[in-house]
mmCIF file of C-alpha atoms and ligand atoms in Angstrom:
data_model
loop_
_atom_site.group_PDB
_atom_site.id
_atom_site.type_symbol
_atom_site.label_atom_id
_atom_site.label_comp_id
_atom_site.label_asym_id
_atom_site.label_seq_id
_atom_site.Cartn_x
_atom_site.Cartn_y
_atom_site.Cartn_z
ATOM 1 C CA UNK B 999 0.000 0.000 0.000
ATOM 2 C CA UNK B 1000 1.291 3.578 -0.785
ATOM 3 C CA UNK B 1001 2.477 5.546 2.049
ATOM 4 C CA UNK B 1002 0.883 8.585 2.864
ATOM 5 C CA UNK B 1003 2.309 9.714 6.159
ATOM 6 C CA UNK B 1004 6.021 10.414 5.749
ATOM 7 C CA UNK B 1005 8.448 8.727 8.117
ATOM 8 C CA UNK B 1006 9.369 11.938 9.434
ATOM 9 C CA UNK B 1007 5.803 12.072 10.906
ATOM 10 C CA UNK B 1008 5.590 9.184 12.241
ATOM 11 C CA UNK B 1009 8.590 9.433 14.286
ATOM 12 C CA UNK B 1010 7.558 12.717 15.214
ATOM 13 C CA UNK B 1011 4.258 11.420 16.713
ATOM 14 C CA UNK B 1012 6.276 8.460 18.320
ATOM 15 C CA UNK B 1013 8.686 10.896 20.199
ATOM 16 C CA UNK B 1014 5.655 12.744 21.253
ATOM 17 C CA UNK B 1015 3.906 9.615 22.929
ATOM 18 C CA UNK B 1016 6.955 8.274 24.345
ATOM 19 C CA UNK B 1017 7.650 11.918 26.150
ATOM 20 C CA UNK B 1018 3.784 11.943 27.009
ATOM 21 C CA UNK B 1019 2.186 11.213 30.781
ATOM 22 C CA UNK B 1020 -1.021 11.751 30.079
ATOM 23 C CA UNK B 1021 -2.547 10.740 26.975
ATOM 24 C CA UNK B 1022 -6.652 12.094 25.484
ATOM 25 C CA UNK B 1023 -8.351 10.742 22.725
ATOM 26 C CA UNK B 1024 -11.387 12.679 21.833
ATOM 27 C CA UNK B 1025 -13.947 12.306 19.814
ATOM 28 C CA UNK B 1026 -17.311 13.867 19.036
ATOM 29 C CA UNK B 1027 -20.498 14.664 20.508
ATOM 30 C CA UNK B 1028 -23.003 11.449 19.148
ATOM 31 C CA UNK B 1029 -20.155 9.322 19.154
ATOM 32 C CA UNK B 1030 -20.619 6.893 15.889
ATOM 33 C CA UNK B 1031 -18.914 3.575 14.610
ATOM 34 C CA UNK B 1032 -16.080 5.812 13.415
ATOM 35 C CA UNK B 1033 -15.569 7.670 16.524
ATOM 36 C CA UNK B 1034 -15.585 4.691 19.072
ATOM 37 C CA UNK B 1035 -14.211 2.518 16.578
ATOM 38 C CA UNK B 1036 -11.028 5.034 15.900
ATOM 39 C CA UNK B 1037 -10.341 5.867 19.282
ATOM 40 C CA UNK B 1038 -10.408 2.416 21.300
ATOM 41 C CA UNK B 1039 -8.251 1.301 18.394
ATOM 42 C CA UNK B 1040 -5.559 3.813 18.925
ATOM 43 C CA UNK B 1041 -6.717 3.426 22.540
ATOM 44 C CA UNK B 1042 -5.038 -0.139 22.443
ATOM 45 C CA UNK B 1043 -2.409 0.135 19.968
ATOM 46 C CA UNK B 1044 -1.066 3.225 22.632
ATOM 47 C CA UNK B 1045 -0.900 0.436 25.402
ATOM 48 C CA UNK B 1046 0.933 -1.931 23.319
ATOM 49 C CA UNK B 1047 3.826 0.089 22.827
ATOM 50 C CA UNK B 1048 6.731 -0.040 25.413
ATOM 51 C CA UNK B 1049 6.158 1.598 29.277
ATOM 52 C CA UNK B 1050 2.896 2.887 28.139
ATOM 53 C CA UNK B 1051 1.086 0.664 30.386
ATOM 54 C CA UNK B 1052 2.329 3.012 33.059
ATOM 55 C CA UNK B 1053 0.681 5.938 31.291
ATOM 56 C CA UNK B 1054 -2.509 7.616 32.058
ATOM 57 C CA UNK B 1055 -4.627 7.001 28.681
ATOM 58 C CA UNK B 1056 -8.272 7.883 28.623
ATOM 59 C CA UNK B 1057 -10.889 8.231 25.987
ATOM 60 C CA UNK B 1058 -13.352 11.085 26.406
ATOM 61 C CA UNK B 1059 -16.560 11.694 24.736
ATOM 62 C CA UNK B 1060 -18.945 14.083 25.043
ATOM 63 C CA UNK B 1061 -21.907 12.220 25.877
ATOM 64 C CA UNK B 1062 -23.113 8.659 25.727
ATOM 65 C CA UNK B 1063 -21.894 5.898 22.906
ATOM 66 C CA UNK B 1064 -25.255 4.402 21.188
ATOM 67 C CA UNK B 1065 -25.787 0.656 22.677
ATOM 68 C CA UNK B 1066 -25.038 -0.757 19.167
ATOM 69 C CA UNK B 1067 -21.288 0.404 20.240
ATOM 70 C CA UNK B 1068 -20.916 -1.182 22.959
ATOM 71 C CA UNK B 1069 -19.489 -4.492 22.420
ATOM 72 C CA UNK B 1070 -16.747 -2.521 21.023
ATOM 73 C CA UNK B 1071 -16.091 -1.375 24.435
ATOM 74 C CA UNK B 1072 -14.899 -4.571 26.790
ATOM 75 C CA UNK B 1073 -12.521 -3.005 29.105
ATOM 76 C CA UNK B 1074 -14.952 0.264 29.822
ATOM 77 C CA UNK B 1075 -12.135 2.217 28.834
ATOM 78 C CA UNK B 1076 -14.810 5.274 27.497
ATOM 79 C CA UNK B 1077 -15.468 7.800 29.731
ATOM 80 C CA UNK B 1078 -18.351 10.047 29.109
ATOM 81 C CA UNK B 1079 -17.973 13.914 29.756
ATOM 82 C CA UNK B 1080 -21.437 14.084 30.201
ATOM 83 C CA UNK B 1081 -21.192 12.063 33.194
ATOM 84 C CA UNK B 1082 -17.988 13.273 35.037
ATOM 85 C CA UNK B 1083 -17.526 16.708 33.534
ATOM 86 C CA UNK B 1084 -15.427 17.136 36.412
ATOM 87 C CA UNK B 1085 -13.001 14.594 36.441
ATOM 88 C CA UNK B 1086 -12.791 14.325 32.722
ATOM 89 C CA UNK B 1087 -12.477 18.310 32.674
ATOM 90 C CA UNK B 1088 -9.660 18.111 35.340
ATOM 91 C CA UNK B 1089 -7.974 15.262 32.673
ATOM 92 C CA UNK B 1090 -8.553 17.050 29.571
ATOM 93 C CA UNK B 1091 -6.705 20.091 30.948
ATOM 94 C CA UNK B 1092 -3.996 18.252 32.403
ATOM 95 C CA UNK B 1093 -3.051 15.881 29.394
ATOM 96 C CA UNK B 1094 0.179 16.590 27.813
ATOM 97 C CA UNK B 1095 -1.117 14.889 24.326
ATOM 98 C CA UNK B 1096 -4.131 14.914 23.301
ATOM 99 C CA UNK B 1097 -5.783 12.857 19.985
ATOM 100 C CA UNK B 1098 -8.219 14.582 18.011
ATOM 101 C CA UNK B 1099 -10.073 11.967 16.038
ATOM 102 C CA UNK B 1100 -13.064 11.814 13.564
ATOM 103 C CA UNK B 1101 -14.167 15.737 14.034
ATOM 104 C CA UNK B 1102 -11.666 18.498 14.016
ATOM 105 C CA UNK B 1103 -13.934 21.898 14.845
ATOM 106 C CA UNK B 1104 -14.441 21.893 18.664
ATOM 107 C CA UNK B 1105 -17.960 23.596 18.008
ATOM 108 C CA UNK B 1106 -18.678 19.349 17.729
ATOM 109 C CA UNK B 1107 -17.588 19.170 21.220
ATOM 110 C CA UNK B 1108 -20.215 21.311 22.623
ATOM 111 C CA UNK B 1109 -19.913 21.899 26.520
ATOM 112 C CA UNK B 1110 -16.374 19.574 26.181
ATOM 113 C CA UNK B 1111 -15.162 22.237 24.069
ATOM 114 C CA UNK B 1112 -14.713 24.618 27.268
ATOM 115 C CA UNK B 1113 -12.799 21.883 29.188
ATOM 116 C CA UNK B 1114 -10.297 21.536 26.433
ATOM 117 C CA UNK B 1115 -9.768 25.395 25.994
ATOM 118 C CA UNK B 1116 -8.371 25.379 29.543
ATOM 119 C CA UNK B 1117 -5.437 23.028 28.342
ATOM 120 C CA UNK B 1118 -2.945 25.424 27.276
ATOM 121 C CA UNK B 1119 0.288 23.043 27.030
ATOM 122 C CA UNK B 1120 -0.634 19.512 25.251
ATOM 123 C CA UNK B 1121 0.581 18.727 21.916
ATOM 124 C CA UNK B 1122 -2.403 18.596 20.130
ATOM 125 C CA UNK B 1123 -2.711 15.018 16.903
ATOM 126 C CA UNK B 1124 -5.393 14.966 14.801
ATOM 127 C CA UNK B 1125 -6.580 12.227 13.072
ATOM 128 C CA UNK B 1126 -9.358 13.031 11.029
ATOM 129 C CA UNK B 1127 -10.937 13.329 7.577
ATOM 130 C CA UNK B 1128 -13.360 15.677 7.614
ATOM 131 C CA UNK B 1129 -12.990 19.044 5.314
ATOM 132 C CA UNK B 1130 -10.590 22.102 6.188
ATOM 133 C CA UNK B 1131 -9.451 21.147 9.327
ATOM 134 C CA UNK B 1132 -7.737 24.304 11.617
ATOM 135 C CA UNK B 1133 -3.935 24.016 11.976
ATOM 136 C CA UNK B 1134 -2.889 21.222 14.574
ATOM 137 C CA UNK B 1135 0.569 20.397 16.005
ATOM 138 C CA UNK B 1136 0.197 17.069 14.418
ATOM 139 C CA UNK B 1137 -2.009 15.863 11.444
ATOM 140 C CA UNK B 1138 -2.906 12.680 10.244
ATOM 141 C CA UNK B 1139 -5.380 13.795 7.969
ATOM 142 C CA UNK B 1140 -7.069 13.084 4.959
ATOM 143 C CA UNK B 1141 -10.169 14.020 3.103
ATOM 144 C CA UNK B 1142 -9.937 10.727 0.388
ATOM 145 C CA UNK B 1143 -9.725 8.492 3.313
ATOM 146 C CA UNK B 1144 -13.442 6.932 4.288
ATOM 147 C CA UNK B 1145 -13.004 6.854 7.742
ATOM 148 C CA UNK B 1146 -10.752 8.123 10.523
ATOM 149 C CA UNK B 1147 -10.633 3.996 11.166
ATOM 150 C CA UNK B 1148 -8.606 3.670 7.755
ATOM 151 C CA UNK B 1149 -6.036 6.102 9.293
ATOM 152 C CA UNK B 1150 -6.033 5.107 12.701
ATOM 153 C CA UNK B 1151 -5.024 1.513 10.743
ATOM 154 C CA UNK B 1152 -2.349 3.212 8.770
ATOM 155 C CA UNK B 1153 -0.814 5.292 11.599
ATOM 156 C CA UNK B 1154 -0.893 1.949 13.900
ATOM 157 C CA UNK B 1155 0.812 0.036 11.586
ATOM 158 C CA UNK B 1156 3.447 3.062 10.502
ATOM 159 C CA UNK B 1157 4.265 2.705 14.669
ATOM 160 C CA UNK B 1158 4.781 -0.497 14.112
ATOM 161 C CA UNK B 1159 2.594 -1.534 16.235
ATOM 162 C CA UNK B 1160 0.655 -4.983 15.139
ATOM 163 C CA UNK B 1161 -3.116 -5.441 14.810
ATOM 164 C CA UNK B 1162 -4.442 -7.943 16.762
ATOM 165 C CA UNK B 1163 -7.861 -8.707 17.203
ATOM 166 C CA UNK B 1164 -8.768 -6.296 19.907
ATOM 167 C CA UNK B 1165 -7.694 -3.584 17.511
ATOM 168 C CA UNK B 1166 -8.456 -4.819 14.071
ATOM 169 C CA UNK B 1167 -12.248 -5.246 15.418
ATOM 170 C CA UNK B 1168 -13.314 -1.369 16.440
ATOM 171 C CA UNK B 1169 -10.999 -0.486 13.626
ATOM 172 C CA UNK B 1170 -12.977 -2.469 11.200
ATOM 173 C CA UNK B 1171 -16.573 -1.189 12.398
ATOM 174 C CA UNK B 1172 -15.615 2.159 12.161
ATOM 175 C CA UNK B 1173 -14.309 1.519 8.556
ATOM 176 C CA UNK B 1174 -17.338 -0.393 8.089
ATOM 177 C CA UNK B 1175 -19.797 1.864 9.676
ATOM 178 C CA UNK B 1176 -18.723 5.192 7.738
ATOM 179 C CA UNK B 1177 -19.199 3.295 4.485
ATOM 180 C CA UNK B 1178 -22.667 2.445 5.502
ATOM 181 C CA UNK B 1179 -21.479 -1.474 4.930
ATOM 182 C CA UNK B 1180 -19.372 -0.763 2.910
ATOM 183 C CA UNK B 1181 -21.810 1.211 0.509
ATOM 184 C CA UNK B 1182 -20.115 4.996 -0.365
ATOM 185 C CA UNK B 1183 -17.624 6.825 0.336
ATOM 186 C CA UNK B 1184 -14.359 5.827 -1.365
ATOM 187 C CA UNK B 1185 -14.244 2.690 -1.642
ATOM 188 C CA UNK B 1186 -10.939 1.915 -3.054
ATOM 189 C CA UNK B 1187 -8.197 -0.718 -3.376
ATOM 190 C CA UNK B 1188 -6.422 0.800 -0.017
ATOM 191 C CA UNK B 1189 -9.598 -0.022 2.108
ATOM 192 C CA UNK B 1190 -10.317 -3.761 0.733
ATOM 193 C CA UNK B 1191 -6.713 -4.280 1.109
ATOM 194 C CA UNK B 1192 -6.936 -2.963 4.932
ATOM 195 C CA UNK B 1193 -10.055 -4.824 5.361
ATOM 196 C CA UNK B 1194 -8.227 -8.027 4.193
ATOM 197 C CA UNK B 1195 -5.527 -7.445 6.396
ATOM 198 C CA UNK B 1196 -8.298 -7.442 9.215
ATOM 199 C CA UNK B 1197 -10.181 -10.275 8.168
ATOM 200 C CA UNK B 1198 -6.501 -12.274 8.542
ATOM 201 C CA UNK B 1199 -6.090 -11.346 12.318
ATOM 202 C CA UNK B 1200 -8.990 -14.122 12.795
ATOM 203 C CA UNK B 1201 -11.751 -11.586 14.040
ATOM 204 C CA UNK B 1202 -15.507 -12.489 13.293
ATOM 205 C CA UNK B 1203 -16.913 -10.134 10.886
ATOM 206 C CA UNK B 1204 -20.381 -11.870 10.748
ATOM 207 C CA UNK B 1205 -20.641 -11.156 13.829
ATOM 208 C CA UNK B 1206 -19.364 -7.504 14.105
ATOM 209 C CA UNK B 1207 -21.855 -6.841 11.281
ATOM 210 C CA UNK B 1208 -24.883 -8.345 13.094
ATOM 211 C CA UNK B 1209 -23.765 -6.935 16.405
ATOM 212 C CA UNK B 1210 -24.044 -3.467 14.478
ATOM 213 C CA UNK B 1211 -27.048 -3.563 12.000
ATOM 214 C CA UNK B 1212 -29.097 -6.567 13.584
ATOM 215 C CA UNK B 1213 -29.367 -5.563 17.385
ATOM 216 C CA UNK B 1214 -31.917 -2.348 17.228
ATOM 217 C CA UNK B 1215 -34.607 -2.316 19.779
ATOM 218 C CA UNK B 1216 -37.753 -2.768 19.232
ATOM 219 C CA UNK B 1217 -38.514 1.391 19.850
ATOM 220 C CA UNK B 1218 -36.100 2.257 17.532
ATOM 221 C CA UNK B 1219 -37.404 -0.360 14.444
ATOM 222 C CA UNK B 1220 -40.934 0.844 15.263
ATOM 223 C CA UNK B 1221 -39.741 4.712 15.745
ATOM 224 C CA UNK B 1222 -37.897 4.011 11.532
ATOM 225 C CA UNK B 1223 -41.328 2.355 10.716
ATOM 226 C CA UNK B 1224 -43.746 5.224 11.769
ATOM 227 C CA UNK B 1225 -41.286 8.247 10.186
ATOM 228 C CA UNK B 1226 -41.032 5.911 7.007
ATOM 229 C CA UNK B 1227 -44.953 5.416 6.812
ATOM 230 C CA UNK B 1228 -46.218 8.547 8.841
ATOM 231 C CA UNK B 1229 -43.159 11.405 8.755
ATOM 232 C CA UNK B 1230 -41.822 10.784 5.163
ATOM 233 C CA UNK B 1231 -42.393 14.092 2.609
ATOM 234 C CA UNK B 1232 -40.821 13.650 -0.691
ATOM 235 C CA UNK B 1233 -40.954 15.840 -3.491
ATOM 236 C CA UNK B 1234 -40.163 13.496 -6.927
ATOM 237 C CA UNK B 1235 -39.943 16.241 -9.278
ATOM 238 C CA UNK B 1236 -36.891 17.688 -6.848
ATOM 239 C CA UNK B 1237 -35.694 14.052 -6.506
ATOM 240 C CA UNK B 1238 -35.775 15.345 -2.781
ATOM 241 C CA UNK B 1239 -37.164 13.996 0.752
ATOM 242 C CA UNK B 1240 -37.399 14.720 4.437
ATOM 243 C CA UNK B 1241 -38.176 12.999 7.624
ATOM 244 C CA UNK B 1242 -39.269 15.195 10.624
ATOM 245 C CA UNK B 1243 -39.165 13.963 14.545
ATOM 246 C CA UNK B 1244 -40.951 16.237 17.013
ATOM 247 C CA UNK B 1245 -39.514 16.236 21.128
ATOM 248 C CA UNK B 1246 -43.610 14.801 21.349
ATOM 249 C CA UNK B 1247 -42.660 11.973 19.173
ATOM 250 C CA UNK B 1248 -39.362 11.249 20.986
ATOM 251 C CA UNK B 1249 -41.369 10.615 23.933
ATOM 252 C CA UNK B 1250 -43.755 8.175 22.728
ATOM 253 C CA UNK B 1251 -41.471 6.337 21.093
ATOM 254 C CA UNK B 1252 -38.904 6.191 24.226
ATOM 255 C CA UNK B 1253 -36.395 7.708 22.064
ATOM 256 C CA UNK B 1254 -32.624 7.324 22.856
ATOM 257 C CA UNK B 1255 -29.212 8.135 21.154
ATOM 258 C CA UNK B 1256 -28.705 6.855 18.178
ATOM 259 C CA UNK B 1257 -32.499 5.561 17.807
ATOM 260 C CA UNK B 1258 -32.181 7.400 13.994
ATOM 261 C CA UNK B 1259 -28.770 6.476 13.011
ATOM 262 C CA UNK B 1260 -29.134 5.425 9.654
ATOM 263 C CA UNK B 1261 -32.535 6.804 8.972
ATOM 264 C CA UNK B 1262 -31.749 9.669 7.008
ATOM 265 C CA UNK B 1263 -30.148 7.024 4.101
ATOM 266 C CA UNK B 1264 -33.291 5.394 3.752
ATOM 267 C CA UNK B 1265 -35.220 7.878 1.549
ATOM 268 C CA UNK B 1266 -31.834 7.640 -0.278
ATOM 269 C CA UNK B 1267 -33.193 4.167 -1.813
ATOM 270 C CA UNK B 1268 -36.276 5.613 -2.995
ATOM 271 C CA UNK B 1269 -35.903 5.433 -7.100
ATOM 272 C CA UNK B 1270 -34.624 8.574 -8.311
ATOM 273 C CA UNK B 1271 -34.188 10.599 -4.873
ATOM 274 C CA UNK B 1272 -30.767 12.245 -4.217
ATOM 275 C CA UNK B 1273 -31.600 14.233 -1.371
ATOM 276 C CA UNK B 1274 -31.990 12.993 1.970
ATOM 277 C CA UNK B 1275 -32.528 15.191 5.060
ATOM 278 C CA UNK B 1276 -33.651 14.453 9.013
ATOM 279 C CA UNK B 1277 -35.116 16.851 10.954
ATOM 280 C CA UNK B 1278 -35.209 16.326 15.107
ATOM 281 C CA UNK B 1279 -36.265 18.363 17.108
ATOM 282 C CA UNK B 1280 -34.479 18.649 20.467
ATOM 283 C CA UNK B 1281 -35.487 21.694 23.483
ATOM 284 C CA UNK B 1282 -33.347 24.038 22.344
ATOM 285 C CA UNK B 1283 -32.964 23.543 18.389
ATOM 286 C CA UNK B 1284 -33.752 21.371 15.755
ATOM 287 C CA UNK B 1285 -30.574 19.345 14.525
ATOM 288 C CA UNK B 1286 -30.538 18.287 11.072
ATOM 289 C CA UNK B 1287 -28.810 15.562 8.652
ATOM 290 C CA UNK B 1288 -28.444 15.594 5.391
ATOM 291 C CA UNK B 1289 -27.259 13.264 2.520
ATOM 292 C CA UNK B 1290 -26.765 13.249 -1.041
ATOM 293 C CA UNK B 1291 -26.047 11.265 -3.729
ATOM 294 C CA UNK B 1292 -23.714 12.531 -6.531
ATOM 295 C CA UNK B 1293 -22.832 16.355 -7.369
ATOM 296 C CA UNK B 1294 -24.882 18.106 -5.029
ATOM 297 C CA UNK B 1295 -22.731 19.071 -2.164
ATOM 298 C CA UNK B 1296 -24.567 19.383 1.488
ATOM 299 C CA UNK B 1297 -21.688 20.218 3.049
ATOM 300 C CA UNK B 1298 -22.049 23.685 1.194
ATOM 301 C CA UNK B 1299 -25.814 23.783 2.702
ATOM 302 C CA UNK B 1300 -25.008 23.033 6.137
ATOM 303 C CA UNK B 1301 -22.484 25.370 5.847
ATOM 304 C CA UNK B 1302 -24.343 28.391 4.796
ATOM 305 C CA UNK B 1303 -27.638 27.611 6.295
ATOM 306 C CA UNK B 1304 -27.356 25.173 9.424
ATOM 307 C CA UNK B 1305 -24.703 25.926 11.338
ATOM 308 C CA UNK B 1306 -22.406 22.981 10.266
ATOM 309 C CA UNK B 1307 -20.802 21.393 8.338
ATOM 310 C CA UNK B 1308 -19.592 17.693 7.300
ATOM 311 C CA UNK B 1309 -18.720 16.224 4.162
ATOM 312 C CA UNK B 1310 -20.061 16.548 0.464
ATOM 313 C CA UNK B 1311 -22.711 13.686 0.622
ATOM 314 C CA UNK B 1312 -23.461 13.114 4.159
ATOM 315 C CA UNK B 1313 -23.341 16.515 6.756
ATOM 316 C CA UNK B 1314 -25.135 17.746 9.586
ATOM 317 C CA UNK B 1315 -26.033 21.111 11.574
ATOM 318 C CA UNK B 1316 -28.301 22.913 13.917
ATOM 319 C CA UNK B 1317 -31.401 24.946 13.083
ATOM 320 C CA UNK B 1318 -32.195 27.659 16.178
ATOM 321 C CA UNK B 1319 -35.817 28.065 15.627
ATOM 322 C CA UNK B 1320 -39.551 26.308 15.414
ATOM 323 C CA UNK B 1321 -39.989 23.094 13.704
ATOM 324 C CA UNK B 1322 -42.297 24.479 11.054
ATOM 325 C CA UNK B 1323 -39.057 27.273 10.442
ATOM 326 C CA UNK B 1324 -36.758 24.819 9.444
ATOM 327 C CA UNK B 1325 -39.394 23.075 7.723
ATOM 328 C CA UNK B 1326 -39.661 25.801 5.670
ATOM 329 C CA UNK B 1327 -36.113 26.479 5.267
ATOM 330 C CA UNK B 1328 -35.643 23.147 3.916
ATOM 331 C CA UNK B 1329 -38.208 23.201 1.977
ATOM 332 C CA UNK B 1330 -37.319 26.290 0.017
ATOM 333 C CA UNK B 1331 -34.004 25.154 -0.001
ATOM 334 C CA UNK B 1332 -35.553 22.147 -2.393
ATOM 335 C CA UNK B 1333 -37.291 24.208 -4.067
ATOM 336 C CA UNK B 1334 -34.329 26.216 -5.590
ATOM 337 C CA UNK B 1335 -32.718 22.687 -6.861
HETATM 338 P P1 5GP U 2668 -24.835 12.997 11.039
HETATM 339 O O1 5GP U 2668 -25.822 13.487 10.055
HETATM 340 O O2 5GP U 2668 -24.689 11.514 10.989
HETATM 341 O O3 5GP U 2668 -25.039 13.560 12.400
HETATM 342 O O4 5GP U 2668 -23.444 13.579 10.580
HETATM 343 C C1 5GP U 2668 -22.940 13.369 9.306
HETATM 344 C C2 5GP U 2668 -21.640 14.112 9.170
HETATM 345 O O5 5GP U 2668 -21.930 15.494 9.231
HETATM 346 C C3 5GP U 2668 -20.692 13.858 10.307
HETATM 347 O O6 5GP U 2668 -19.732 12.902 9.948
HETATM 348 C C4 5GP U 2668 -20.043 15.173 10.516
HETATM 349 O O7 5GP U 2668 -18.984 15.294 9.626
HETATM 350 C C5 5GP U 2668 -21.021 16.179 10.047
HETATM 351 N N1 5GP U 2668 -21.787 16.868 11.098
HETATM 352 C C6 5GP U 2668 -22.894 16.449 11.744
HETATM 353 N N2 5GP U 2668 -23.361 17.369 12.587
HETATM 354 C C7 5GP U 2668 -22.527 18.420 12.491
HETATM 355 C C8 5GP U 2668 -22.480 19.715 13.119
HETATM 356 O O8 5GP U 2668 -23.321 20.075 13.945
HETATM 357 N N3 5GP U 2668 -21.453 20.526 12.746
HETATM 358 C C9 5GP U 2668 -20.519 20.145 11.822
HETATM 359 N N4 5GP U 2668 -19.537 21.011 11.509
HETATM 360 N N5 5GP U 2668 -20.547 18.955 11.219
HETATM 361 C C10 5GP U 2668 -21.522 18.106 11.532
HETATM 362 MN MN1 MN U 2669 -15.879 9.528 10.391
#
């Protein structure tokens, strides 16, 4: 495989961890395959290197993993800011190295985003592949990867560090989870190859895959059911659709984290759509993903209109204002396709 992190780099980042006490890996707020996946990954392959046992390596996230993710997670080694804003606060600004992966604006940290503001000292890695990222001390970054899991895998193995199963396995759902199975995104020779060399460590993909897409609660199958049949607008002649989820509707349904991962791709299979966008409303705004198939870029739209941001085909961002607003604003927004 072609090597895109110079050696330089690498031995860069591995005199920075071998100086380090106290290690962070971050991720974002809504944690996903690629987030968990990434970070207990690197999480593990930090721990196999020499002395680092002695370290002090934690994994901080905002708030709470989705339950899908948490067979990833055997050793507990996640800690939730949410939870212990204190603790992980007092750790965050205290770290002397500090991983940045899958995100790389710390507007997707949220309240996290003030803890890590107080650290004024660590050396500061990101590993990431989300558009124009700000300038870090350290970047393993790149836009044509699919995942921050495919260069968590290439950074591991530039350490020389080997994959074993407790590593290949979050590094594989997080590949396999920001390809939607291995659907979009780009799917080239450099992932099958690093999905092959994955497969050969001896870990169970069937069962990764079924622990991801076939364990949904019953609330959440009969919460995709009723926006499908009940919350579903699409406008053909647009090629466009959108689902809408009211705080009412999260009640009823019991709704939890992660109960609508996925949802917005579904309208996505509908002949002819290329649009996609999910509406929720939450107390103090109404957060919003959107999709896309092809040219049209919704990265540009959550840019200019939602507060956000992402990547050409799949992004997300907040709407301050009523449901029926952001109806609206999406719906003119179709309209001028
Ligand atoms: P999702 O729609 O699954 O929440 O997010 C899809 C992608 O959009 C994420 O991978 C992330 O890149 C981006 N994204 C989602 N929400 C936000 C947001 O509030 N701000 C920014 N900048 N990006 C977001
Ligand atoms: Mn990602």
């Amino acid at each position: 495989m072609k090597k895109i992190f110079t050696n330089d780099k690498i031995s860069q980042l591995f005199n920075i961890i071998n100086s380090a006490k106290r290690i962070a890996i971050i991720s974002h707020t809504n944690p996903d395959g690629d987030a968990i996946g990434s970070s207990l990954a690197l999480y593990r392959a930090l721990l196999k290197i020499e002395n680092n046992t002695q370290k002090d390596i934690r994994i901080i996230v905002p708030n709470s993993m989705p339950d899908y993710l948490e067979f990833l997670d055997t050793q507990k080694a996640v800690t939730t800011f949410a939870y212990n804003e204190k603790e992980c606060g007092a750790f965050l600004a205290a770290s002397d190295l500090i991983f940045v992966v899958d995100f790389n604006n710390t507007t997707r940290l949220e309240k996290m985003s003030e803890a890590l503001e107080r650290n004024i000292c660590a050396t500061r890695v990101l590993v990431d592949h989300h558009i124009d990222p700000p300038k870090f001390d350290l970047e393993f970054h790149s836009t044509q990867s699919s995942s921050a899991g495919f260069l968590a895998y290439l950074l591991i193995k530039e350490l020389g560090i080997t994959i074993d199963t407790t590593i290949a396995t979050p590094l594989y759902t997080a590949m396999m989870t920001d390809t939607g199975g291995f659907m979009f995104g780009n799917l080239n020779t450099e992932l099958y190859t690093a999905v092959s060399e994955l497969a050969a460590t001896g870990i169970d993909i069937a069962s990764i895959n079924r622990e991801v897409f076939n364990n949904q609660t019953l609330n959440k199958v009969k919460l995709t059911g009723y926006l499908l049949s009940d919350k579903l607008t699409v406008n053909l002649p647009k090629k466009s659709a959108y689902i809408t989820l009211s705080l009412e509707e999260k009640d009823k349904f019991e709704y939890k984290i992660g109960d609508t991962e996925g949802v917005v791709n579904i309208p996505l299979t509908v002949q002819g759509v290329v649009f996609s966008a999910l509406l929720i409303e939450n107390k103090d705004h109404i957060k919003l993903s959107l999709r896309s198939i092809g040219e049209l870029d919704v990265n540009i739209i959550c840019n200019e209109h939602f507060n956000g941001g992402g990547h050409k085909n799949a992004a997300g961002g907040k709407f301050y204002g009523t449901m029926t607003e952001c109806e609206n604003a999406i719906k003119s927004i179709i309209d001028r396709f």
